[in-house]
mmCIF file of C-alpha atoms in Angstrom:
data_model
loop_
_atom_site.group_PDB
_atom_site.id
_atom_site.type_symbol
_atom_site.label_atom_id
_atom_site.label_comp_id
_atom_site.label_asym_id
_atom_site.label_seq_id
_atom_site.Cartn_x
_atom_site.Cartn_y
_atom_site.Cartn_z
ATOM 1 C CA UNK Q 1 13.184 316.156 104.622
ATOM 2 C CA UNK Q 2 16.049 314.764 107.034
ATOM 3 C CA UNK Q 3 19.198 316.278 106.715
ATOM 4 C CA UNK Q 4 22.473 316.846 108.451
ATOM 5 C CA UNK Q 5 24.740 319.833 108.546
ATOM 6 C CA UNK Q 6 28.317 319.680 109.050
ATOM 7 C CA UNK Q 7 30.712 322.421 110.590
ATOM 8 C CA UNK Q 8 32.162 323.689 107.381
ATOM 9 C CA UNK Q 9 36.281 322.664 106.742
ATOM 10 C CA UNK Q 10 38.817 322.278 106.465
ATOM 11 C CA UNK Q 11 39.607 322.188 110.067
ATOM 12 C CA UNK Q 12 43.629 322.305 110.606
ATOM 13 C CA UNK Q 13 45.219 321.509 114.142
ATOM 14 C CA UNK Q 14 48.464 320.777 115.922
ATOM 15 C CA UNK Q 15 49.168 317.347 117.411
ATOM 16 C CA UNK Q 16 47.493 316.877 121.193
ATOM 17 C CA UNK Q 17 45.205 319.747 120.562
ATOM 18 C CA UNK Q 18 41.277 319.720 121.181
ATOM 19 C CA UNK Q 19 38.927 318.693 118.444
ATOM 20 C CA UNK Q 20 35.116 319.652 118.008
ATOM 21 C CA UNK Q 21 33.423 319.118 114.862
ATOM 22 C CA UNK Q 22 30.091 319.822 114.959
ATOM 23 C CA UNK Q 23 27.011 318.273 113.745
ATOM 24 C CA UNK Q 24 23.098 318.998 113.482
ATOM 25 C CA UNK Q 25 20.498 317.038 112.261
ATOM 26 C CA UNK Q 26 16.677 317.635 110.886
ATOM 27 C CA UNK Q 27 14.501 314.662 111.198
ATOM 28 C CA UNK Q 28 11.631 313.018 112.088
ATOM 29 C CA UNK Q 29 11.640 311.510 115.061
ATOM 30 C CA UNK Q 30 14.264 310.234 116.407
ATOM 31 C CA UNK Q 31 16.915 308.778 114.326
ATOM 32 C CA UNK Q 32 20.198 306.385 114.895
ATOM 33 C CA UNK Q 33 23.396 308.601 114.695
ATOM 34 C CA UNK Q 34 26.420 307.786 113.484
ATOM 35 C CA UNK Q 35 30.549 309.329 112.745
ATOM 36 C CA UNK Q 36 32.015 307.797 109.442
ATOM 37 C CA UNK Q 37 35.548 308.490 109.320
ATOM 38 C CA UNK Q 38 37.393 308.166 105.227
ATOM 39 C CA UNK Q 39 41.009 308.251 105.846
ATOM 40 C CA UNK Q 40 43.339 308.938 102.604
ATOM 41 C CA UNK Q 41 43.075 306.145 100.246
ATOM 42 C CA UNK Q 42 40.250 304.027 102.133
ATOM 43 C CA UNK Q 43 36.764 303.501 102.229
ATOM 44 C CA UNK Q 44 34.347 305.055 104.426
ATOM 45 C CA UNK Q 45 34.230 303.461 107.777
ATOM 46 C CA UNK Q 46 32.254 303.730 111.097
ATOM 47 C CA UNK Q 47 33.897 305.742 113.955
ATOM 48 C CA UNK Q 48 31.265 305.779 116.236
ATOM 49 C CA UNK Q 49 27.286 305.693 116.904
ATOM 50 C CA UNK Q 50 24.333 306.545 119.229
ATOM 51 C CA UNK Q 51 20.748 305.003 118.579
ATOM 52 C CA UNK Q 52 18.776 307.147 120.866
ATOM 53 C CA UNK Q 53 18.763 310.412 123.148
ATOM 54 C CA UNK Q 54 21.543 310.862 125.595
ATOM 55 C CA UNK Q 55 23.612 307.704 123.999
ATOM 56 C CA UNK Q 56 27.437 308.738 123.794
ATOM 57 C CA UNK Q 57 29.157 306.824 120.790
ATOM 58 C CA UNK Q 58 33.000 306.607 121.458
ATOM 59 C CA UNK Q 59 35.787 305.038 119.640
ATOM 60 C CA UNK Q 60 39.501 305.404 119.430
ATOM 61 C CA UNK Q 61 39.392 308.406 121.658
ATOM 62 C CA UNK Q 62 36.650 310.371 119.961
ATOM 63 C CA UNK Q 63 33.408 310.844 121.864
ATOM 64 C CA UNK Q 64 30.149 312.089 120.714
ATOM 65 C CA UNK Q 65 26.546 312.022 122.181
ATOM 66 C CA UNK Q 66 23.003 312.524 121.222
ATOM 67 C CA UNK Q 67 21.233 315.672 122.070
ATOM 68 C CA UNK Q 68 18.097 315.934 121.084
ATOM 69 C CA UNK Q 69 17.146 319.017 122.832
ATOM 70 C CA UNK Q 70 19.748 320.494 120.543
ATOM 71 C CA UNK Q 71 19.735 318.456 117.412
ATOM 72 C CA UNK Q 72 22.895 318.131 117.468
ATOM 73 C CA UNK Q 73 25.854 315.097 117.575
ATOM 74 C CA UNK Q 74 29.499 316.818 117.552
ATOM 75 C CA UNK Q 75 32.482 314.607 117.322
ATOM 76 C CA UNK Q 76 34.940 315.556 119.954
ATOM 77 C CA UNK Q 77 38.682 314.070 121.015
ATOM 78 C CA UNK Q 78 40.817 315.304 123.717
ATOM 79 C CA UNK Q 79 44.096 314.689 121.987
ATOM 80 C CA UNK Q 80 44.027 314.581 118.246
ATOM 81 C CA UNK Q 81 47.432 312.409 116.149
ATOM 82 C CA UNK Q 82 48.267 313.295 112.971
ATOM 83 C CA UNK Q 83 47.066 309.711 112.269
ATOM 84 C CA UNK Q 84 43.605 311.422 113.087
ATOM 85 C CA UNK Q 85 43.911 313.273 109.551
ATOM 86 C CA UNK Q 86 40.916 312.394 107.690
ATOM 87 C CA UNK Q 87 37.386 313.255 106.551
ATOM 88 C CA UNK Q 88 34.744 313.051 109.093
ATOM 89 C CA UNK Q 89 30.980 312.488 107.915
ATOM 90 C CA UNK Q 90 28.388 312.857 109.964
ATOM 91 C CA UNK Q 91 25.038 311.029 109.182
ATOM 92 C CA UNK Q 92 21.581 309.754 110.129
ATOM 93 C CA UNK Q 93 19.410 306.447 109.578
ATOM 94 C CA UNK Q 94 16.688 307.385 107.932
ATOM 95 C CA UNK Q 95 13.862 304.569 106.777
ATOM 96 C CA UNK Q 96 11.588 302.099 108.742
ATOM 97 C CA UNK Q 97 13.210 298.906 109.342
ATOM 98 C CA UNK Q 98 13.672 296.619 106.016
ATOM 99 C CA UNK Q 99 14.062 299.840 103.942
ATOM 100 C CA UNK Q 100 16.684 302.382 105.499
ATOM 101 C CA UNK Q 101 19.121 304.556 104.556
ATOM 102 C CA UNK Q 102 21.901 306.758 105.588
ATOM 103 C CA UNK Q 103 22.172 310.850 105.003
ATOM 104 C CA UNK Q 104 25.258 311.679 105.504
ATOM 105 C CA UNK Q 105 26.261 315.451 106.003
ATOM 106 C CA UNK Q 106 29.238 317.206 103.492
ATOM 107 C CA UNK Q 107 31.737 315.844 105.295
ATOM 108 C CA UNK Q 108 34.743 317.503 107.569
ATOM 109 C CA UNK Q 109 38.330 317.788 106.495
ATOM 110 C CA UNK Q 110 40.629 317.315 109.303
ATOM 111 C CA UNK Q 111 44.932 317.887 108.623
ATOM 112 C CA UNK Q 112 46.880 317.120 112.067
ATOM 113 C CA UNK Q 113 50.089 318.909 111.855
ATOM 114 C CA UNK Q 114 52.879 317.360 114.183
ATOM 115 C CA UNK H 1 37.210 288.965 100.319
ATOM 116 C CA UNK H 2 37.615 290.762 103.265
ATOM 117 C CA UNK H 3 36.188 293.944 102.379
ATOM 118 C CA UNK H 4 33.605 295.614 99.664
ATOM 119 C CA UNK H 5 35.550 295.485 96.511
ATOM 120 C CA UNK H 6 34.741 297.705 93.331
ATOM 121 C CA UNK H 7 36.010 298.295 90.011
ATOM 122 C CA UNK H 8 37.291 299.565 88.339
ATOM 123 C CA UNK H 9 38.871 302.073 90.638
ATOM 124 C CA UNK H 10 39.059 304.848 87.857
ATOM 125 C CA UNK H 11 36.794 304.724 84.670
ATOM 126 C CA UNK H 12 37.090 307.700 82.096
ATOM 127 C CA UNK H 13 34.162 307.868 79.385
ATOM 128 C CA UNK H 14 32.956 310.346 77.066
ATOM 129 C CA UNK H 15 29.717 311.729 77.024
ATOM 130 C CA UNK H 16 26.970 309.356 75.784
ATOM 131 C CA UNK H 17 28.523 306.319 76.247
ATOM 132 C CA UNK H 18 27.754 303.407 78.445
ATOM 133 C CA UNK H 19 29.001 302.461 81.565
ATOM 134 C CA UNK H 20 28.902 299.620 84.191
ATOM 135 C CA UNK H 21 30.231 299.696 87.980
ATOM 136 C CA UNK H 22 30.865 296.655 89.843
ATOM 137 C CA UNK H 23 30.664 295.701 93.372
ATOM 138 C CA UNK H 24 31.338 292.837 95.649
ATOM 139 C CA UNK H 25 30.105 293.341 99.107
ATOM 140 C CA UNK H 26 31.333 291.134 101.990
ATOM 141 C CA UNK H 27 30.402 287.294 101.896
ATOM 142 C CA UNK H 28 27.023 286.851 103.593
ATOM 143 C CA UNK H 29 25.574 290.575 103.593
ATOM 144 C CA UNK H 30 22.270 290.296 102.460
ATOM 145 C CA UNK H 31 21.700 294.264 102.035
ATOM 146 C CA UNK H 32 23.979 296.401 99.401
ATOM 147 C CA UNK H 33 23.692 299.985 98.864
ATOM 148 C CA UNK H 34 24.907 302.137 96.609
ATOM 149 C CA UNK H 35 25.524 306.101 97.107
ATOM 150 C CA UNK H 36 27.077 309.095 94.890
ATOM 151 C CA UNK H 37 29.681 311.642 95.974
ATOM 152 C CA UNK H 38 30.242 314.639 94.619
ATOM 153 C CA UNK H 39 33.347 316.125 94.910
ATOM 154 C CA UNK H 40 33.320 318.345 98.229
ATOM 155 C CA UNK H 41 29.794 316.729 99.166
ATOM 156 C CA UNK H 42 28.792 313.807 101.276
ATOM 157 C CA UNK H 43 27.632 310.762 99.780
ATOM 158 C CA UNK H 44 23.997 310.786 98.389
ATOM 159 C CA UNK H 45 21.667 307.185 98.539
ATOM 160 C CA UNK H 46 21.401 305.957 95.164
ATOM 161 C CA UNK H 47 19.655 301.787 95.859
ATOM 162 C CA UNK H 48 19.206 299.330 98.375
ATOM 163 C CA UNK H 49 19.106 295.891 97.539
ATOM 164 C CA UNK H 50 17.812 293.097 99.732
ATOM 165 C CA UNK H 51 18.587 290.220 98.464
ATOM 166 C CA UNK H 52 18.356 290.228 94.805
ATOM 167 C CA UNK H 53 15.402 292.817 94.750
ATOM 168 C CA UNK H 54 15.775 296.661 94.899
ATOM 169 C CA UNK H 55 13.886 297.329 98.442
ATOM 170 C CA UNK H 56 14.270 301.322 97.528
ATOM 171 C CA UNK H 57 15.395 302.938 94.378
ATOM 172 C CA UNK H 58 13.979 306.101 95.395
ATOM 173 C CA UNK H 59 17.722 307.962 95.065
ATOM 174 C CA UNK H 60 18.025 306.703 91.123
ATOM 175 C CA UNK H 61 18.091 310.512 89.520
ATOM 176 C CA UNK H 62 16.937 309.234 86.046
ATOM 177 C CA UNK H 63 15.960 306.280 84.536
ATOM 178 C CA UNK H 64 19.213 306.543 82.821
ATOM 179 C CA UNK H 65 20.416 304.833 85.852
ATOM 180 C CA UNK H 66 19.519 301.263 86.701
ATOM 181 C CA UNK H 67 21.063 298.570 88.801
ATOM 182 C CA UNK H 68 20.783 294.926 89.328
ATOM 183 C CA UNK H 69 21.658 291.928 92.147
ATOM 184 C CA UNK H 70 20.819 289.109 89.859
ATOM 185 C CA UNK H 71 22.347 286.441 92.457
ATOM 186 C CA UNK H 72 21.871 288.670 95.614
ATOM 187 C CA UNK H 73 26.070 289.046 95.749
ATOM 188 C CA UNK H 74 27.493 291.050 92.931
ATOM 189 C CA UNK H 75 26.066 293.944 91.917
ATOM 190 C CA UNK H 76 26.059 296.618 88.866
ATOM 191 C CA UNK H 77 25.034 299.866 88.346
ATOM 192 C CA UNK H 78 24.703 300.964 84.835
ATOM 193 C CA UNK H 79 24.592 304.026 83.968
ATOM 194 C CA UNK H 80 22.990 305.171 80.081
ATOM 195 C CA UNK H 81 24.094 307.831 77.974
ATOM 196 C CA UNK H 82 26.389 309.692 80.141
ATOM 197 C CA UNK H 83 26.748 312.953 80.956
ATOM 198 C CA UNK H 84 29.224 315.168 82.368
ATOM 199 C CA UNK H 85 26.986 315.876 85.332
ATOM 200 C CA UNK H 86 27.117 312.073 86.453
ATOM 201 C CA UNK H 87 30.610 312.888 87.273
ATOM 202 C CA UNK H 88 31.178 311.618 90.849
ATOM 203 C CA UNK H 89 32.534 308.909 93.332
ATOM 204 C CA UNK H 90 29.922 305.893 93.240
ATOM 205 C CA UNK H 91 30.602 303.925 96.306
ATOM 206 C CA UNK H 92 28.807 300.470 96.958
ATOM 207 C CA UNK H 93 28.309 299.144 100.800
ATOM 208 C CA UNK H 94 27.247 296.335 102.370
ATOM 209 C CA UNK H 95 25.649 295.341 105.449
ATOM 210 C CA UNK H 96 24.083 292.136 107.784
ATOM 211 C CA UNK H 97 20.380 292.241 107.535
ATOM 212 C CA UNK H 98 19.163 295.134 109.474
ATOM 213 C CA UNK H 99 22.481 296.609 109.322
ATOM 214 C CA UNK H 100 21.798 299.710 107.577
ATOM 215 C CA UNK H 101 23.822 301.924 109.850
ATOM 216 C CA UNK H 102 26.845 299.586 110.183
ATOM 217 C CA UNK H 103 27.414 299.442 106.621
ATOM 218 C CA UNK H 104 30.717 298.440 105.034
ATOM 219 C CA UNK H 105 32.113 300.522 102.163
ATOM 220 C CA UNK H 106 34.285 299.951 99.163
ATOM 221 C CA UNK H 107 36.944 302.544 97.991
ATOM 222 C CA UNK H 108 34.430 303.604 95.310
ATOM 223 C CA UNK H 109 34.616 304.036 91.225
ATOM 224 C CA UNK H 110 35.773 307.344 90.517
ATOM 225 C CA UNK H 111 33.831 307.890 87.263
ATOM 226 C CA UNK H 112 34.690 310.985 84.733
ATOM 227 C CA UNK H 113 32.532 311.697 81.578
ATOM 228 C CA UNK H 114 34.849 314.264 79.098
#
């Protein structure tokens, strides 16, 4: 079935440094993409998306694009803030329209030291 | 309101009991989902309701498990003779219709069974 693996955490950085989490999906097809980002004491939110090959999803600095040669969808920022700290969840849309749902991978710790 | 609202935040129960989640999604989504999180796991589809009508229940585990939209707002998820596996973070979202991907989530009902 469709599925999405996560690079494992936690992930710990200093301020301004490089970030790559990684991502790979199995599906069928070729599904919508997507970053949710839960930061301490909130909901799940979106950070970013791509809805077909070669899209690149960006928000607030992070970046990611759709490879399907590779599977893959990592979640990369030049520059990370400690206000970056968070988990990251990477996750697919899985359905036919009227009846979808998302599978979301096991999610990324991320701890931004200053 | 302005977000996905659920309570109770926290609910404690002992094993066998009965228990009921609520959720208010955002005025005028039409879809609501709800998903389970283990701890150190990504969230897992549970329902999707269109409307008032369960388009998939496909994620339900047991048939200890049972939700309802009677108005197509508010909804409940009731869960039957607990256990201490149904341990988890339930989180309800909400989306516009066809919105699966951008859905909006609450801050989820911690639930422990002792």
């Amino acid at each position: 079935g469709d599925s999405v693996t996560q690079m494992e955490g936690p992930v710990t950085l200093s301020e301004e440094a490089f970030l790559t989490i990684n991502c790979t999906y199995t599906a069928t097809g070729y599904p919508s993409l997507f970053w949710y980002v839960q930061y301490p004491g909130e909901g799940l939110q979106l950070l970013l998306k791509a809805t077909k090959a070669d899209d690149k999803g960006s928000n607030k600095g992070f970046e990611a694009t759709y490879r399907k040669e590779t599977t893959s969808f990592h979640l990369e920022k030049g520059s990370v803030q400690v206000s970056d700290s968070a988990v990251y969840f990477c996750a697919l849309l899985k359905g036919n329209a009227g009846a979808q749902k998302l599978v979301f991978g096991q999610g990324t710790r991320l701890t931004i030291n200053p | 309101g302005a977000g996905v609202s659920q309570t109770p935040s926290n609910k404690v129960t002992e094993k066998g009991k009965y228990v009921e989640l609520r959720c208010d999604p955002i005025s005028g989504h039409t879809a609501l989902y709800w998903y389970r999180q283990s701890l150190g796991q990504g969230p897992e589809f549970l329902i999707y309701f269109q409307g008032t009508g369960a388009a998939d229940d496909s994620g339900l585990p047991n048939d200890r498990f049972f939700a309802v939209r009677p108005e197509g707002s508010v909804s409940t998820l009731k869960i039957q003779r607990t256990e201490r596996g149904d341990s988890a973070v339930y989180l309800c979202a909400s989306s516009a219709l066809g919105g699966a991907g951008e859905a909006f989530f609450g801050q989820g009902t911690r639930l422990t069974v002792v």
